[in-house]
CSV table of C-alpha atoms in Angstrom, one decimal:
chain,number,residue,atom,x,y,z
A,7,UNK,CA,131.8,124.8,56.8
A,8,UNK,CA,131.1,126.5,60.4
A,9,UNK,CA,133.9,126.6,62.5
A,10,UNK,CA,133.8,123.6,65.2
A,11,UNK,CA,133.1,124.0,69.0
A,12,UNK,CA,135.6,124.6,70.8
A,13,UNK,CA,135.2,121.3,72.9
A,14,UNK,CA,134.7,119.5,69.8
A,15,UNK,CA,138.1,117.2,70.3
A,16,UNK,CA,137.1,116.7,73.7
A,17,UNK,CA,133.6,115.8,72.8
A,18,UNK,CA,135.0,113.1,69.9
A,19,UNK,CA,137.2,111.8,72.3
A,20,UNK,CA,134.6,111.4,74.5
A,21,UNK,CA,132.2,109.7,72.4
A,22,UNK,CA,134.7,106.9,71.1
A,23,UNK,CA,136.0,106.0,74.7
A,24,UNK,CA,132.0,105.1,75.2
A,25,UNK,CA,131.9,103.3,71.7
A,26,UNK,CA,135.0,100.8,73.2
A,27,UNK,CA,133.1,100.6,76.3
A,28,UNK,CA,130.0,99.6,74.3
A,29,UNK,CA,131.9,97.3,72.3
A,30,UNK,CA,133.9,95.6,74.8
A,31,UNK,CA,131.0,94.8,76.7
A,32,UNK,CA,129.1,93.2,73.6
A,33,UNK,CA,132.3,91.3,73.1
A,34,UNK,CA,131.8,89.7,76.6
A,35,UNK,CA,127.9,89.3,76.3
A,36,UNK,CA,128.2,87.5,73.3
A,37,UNK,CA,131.4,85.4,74.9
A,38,UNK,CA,129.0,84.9,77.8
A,39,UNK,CA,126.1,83.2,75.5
A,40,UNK,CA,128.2,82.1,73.5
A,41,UNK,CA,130.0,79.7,76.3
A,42,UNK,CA,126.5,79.2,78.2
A,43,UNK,CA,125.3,77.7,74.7
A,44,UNK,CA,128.9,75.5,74.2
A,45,UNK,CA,127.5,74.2,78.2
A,46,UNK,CA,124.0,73.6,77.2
A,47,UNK,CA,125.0,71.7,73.6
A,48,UNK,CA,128.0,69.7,75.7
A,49,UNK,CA,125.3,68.5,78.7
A,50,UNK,CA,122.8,67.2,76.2
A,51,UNK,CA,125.3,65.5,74.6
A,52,UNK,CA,126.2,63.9,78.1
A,53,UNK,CA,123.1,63.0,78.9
A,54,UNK,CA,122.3,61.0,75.5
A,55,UNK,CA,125.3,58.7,76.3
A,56,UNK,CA,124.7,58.4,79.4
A,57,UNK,CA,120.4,57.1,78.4
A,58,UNK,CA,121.1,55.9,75.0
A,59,UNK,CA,124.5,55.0,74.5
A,60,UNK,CA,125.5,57.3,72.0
A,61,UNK,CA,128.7,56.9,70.4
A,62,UNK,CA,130.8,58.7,68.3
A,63,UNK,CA,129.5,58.0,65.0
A,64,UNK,CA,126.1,60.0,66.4
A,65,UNK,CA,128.5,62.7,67.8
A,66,UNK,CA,130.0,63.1,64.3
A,67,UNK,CA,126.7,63.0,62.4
A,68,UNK,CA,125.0,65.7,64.7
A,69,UNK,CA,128.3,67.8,63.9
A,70,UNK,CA,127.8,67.3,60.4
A,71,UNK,CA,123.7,68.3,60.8
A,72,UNK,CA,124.6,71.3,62.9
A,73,UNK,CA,127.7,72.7,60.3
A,74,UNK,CA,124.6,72.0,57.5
A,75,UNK,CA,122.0,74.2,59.1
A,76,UNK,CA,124.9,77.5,60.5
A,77,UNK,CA,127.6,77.0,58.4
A,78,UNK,CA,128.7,80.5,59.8
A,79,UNK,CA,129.6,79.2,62.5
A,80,UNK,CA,133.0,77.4,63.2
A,81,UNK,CA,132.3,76.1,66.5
A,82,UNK,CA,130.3,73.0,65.3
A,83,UNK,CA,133.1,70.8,64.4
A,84,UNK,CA,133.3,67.0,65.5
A,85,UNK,CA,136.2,67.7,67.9
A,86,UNK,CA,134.5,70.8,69.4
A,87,UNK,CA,131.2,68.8,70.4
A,88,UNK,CA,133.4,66.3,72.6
A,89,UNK,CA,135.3,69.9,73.9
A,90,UNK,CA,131.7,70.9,75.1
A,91,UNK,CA,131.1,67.2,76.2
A,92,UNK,CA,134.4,67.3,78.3
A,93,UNK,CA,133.2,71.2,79.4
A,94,UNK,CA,129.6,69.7,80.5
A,95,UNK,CA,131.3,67.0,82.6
A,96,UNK,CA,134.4,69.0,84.2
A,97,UNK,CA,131.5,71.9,85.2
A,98,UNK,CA,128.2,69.8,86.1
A,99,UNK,CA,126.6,72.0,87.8
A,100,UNK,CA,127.3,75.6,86.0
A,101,UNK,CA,124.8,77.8,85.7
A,102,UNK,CA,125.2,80.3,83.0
A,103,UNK,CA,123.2,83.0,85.1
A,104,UNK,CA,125.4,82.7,88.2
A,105,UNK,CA,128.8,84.4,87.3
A,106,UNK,CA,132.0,81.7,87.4
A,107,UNK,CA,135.4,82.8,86.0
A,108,UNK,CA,134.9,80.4,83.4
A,109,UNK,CA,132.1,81.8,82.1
A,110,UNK,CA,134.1,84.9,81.6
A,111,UNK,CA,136.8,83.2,79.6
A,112,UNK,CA,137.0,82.6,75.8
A,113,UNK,CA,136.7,79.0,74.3
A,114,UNK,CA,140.1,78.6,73.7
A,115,UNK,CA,141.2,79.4,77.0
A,116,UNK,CA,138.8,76.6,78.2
A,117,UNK,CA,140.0,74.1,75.8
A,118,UNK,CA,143.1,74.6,77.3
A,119,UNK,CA,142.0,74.0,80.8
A,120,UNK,CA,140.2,70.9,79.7
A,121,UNK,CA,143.6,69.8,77.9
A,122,UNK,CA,146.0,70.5,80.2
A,123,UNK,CA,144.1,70.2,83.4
A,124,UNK,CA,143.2,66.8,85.2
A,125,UNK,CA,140.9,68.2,88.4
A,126,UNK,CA,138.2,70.9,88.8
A,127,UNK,CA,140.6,72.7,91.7
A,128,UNK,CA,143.0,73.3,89.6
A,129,UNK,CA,140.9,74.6,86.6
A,130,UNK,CA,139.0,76.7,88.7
A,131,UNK,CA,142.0,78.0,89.7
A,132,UNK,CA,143.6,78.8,86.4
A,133,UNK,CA,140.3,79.9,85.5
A,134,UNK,CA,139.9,82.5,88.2
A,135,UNK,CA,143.6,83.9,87.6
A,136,UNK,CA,143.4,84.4,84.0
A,137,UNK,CA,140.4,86.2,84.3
A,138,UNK,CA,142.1,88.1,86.9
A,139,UNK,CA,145.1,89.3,85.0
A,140,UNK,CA,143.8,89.3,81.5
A,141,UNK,CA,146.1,85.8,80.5
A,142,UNK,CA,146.2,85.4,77.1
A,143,UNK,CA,145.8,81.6,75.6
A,144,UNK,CA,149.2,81.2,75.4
A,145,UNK,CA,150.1,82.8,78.8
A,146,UNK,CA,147.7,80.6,80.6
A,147,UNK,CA,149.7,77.4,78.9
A,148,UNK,CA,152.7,78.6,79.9
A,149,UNK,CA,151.4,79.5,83.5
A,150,UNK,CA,149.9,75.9,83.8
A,151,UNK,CA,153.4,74.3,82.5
A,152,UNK,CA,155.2,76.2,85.2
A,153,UNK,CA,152.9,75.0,87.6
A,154,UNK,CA,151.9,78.1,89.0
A,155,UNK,CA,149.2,77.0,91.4
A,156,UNK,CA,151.7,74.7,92.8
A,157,UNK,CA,154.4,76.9,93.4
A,158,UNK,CA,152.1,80.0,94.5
A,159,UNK,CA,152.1,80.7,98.5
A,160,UNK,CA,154.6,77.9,98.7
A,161,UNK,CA,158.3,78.8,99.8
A,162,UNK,CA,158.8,78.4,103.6
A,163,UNK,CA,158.1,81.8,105.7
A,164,UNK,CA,157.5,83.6,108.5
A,165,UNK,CA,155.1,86.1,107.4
A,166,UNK,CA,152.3,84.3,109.6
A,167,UNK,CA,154.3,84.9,113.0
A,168,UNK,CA,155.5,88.6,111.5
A,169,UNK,CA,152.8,90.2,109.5
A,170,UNK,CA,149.1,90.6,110.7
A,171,UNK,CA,146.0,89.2,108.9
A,172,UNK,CA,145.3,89.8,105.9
A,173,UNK,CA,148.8,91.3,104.8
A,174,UNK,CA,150.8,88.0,105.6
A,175,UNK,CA,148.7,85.9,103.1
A,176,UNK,CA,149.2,88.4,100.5
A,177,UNK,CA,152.4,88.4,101.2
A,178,UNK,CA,152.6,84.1,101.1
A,179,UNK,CA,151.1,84.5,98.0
A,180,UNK,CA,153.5,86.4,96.4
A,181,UNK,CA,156.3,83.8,97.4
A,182,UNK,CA,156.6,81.0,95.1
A,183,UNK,CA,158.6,77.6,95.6
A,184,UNK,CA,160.5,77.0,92.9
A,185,UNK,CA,161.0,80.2,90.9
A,186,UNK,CA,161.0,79.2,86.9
A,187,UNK,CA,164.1,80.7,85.5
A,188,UNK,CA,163.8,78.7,82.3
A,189,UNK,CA,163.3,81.7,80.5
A,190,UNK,CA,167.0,82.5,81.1
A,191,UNK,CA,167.7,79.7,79.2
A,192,UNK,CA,170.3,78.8,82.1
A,193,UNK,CA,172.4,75.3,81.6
A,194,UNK,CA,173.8,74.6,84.8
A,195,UNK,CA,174.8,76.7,87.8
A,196,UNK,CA,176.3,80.5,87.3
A,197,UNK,CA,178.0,83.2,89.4
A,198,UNK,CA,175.0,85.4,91.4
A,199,UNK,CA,176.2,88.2,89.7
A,200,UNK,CA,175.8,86.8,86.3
A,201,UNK,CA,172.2,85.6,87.1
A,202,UNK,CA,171.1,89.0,88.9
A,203,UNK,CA,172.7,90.3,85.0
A,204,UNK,CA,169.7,87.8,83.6
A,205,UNK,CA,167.4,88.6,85.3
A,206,UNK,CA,167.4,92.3,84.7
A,207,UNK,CA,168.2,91.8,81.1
A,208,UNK,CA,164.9,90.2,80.4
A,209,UNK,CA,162.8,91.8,83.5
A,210,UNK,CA,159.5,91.4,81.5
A,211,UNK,CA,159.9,88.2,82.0
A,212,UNK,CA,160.7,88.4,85.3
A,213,UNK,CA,158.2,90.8,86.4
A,214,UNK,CA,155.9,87.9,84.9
A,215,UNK,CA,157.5,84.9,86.7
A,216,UNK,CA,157.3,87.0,90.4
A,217,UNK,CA,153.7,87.4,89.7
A,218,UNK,CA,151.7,90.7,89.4
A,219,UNK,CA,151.9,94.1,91.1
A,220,UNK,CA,155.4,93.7,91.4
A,221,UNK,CA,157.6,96.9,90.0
A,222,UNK,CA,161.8,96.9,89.2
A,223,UNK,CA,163.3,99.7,91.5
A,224,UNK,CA,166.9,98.7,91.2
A,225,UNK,CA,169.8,96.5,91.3
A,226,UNK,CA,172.6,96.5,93.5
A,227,UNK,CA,170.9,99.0,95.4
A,228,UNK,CA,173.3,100.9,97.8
A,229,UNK,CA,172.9,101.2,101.5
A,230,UNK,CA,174.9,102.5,104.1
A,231,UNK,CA,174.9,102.3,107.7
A,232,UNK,CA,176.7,104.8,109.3
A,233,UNK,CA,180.1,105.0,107.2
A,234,UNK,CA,179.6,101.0,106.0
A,235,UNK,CA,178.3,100.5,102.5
A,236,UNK,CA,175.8,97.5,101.5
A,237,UNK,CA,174.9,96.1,98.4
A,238,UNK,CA,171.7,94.1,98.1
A,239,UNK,CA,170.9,92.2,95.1
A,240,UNK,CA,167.5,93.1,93.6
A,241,UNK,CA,164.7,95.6,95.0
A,242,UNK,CA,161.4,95.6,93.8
A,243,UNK,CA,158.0,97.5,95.0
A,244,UNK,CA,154.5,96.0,95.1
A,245,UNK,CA,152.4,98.6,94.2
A,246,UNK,CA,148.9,96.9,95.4
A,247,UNK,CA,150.3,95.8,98.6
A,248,UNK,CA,152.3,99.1,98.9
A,249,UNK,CA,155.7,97.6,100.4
A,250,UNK,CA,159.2,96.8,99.3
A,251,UNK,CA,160.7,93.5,98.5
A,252,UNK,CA,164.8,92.5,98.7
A,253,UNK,CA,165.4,89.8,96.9
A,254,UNK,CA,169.0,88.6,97.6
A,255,UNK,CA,170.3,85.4,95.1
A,256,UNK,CA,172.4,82.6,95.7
A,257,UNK,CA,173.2,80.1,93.1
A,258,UNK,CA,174.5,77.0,95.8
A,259,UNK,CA,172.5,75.0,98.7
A,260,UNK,CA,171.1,77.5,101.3
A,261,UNK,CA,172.9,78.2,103.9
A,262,UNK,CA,171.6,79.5,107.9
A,263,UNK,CA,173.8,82.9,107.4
A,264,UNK,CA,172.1,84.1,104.1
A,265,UNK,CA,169.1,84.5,106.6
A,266,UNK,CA,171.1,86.9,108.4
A,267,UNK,CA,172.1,88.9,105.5
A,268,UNK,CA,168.7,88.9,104.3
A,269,UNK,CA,167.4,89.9,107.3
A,270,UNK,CA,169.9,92.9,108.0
A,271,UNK,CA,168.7,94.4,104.4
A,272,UNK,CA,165.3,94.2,104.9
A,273,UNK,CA,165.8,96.3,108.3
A,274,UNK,CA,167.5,98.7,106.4
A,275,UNK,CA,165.5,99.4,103.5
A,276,UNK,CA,162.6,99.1,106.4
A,277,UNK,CA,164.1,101.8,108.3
A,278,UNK,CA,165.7,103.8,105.1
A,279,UNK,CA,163.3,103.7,102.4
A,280,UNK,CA,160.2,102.9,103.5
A,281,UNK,CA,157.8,106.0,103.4
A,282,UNK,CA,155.1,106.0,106.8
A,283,UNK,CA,152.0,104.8,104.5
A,284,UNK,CA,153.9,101.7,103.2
A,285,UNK,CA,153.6,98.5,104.9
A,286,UNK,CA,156.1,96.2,105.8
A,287,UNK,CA,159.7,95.7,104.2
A,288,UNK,CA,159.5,91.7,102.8
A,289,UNK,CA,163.1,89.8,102.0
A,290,UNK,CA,163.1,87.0,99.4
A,291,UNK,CA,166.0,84.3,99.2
A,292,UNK,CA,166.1,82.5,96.0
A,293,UNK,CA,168.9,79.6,95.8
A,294,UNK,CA,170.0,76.9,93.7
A,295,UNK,CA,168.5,74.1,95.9
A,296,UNK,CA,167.3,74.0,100.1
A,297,UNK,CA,166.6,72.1,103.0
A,298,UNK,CA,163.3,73.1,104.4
A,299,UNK,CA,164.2,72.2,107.8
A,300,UNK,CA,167.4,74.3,107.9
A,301,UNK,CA,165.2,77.4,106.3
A,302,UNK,CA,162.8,76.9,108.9
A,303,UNK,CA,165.1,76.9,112.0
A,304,UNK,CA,167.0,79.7,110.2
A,305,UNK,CA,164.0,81.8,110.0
A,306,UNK,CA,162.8,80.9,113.0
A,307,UNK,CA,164.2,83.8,115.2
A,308,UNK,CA,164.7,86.2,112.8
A,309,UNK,CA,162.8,89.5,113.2
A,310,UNK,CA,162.1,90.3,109.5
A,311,UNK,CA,159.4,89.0,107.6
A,312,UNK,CA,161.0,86.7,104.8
A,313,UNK,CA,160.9,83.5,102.8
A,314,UNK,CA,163.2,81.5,101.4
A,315,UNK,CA,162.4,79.5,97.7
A,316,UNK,CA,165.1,77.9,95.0
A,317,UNK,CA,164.8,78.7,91.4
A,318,UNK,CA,164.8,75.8,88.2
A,319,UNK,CA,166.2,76.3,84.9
A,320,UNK,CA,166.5,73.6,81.4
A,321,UNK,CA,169.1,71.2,82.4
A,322,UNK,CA,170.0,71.0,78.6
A,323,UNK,CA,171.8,73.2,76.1
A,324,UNK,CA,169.1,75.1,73.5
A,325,UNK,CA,170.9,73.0,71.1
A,326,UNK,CA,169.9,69.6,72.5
A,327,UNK,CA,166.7,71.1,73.6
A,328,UNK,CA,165.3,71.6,69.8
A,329,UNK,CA,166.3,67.9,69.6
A,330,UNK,CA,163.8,67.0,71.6
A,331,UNK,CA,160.7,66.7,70.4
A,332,UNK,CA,157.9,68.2,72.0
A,333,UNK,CA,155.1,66.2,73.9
A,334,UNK,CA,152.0,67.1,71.2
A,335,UNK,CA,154.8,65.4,68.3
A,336,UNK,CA,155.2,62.5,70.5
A,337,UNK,CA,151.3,61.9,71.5
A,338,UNK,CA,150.7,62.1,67.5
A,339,UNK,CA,153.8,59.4,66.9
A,340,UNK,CA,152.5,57.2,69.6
A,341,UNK,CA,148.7,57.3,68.0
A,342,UNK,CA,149.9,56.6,64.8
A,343,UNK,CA,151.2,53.2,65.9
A,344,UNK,CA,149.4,50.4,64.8
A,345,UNK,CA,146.6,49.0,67.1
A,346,UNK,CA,143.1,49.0,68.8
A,347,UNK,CA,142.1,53.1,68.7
A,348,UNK,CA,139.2,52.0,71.4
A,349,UNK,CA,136.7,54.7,69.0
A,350,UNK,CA,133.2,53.1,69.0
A,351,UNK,CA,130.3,54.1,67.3
């Protein structure tokens, strides 16, 4: 055999990286049709009950007809038709041709939105953001459980009065109200220290719960101002908005000097860290519980740009937790109890 080029790794290297380009884009064509043709089946079906009054005996038989004729495809179940029923009638006017995040999502994400989701808003929502940053099914449930539309942009600021346009609604994006510490598997308050421990113990999770772009730069981060040492909690860097963010913890009821503190840090690590092409040093302040009028007065003349949010945890042990069952094994215990099932045909 002739000795190979000597580009040939190069060249193979090359070659596959178009292959998974190839192959990840026929993976989201065929999701794309796919979806559009889950619409399509789901709006006729629609439109039938709504002009002839099908009911779900018809549904069930056109499952069975369908599974007959491409029994290589799984999608044609009983259940899934009224899934691309409930998909028709959440999304009425979708057109496959114009691109819409949910278009660009897999079934099962959808199924989820459509089971966990009550209004278009917030589905379009969840929709958008999971397309976004690449959720997975089961990070999307657990995004939708923490309420993360809700919480999103929502903590009391002053980024509006500190921050020009656009940077201050980035920035009010990135602030949530409450913080889900669940995942800490906290059972009633704890010393700051000990939760600042936590959180850095399991910072996956709370890179994930802060929200993306945000980067661990250290804890207990040393400053000192002319012979006086500080210690601020947790530092963190946004690398797409290109800025720091102190995030100082308290575990009681917010009080009008932790603005002050806060404030002090983020002028330091403002005037200390910050490199000329960054933007703006942001403070957090996440406590046990607040009063939104003393945040606001607090924050009021401060010359920092910072929010302040409180953070929830389980109120029960783990132990009593896995006593409780969950809500799908409750829904199923409450259907199984005798009575009208309201199912026509």
């Amino acid at each position: 055999m002739a000795p190979l080029p000597d580009d040939y790794t190069e060249l193979l290297e090359s070659l596959k990286d178009r292959v998974r380009r190839a192959q990840a884009t026929a993976r989201r064509t065929v999701n794309t049709e796919l979806i559009g043709l889950y619409w399509s089946i789901g709006s006729e079906i629609l439109a039938r009950q709504d002009r002839q009054g099908w009911g779900a005996g018809v549904v069930h038989r056109l499952a069975e007809d369908l599974r007959a004729e491409f029994p290589q495809m799984k999608g044609l179940s009983r259940s899934n038709l009224f899934y691309m029923r409930a998909f028709a009638a959440s999304w009425p006017g979708w057109d496959p041709n114009v691109p819409q995040a949910v278009g660009q999502l897999p079934w099962g994400h959808i199924r989820v939105l459509l089971d966990r989701l009550q209004s278009t808003r917030s589905r379009d929502w969840y929709a958008a953001a999971a397309v976004e940053h690449g959720w997975s099914r089961n990070v999307l449930a657990n995004m939708i459980s923490g309420q993360a539309m809700e919480r999103t942009g929502s903590a009391p600021s002053n980024f509006t009065e500190l921050l020009p346009a656009p940077s201050s609604e980035l920035v009010q994006q990135a602030a949530k109200d409450p913080y889900n510490f669940e995942f800490l598997g906290l059972t009633g308050e704890i010393a700051e220290r000990d939760l600042e421990q936590r959180l850095t113990d399991q910072i996956v999770e709370t890179l994930r719960e802060l929200g993306p772009g945000f980067a661990f730069v250290d804890r207990q981060v040393h400053l000192e101002v002319e012979g006086d040492d500080f210690y601020l909690d947790l530092l963190f860097f946004h690398v797409e908005q290109l800025r720091y963010y102190v995030i100082e913890l308290k575990t009681g009821k917010f009080q009008p000097e932790y603005a002050g503190k806060l404030n002090f840090y983020v002028a330091v690590v403002d005037d200390q860290l910050r490199r000329s092409f960054h933007h703006d040093t942001v403070g957090i302040l996440i406590c046990g519980s607040k009063n939104d009028h003393t945040v606001r007065y607090s924050l009021g003349r401060a010359t920092s740009p910072m929010a302040v949010a409180a953070y929830t945890y389980d109120q029960l042990p783990p132990a009593d937790q896995e006593l409780v069952p969950a809500e799908d094994q409750i829904t199923a215990a409450l259907d199984a109890l005798p009575g009208d099932s309201g199912t026509t045909d």
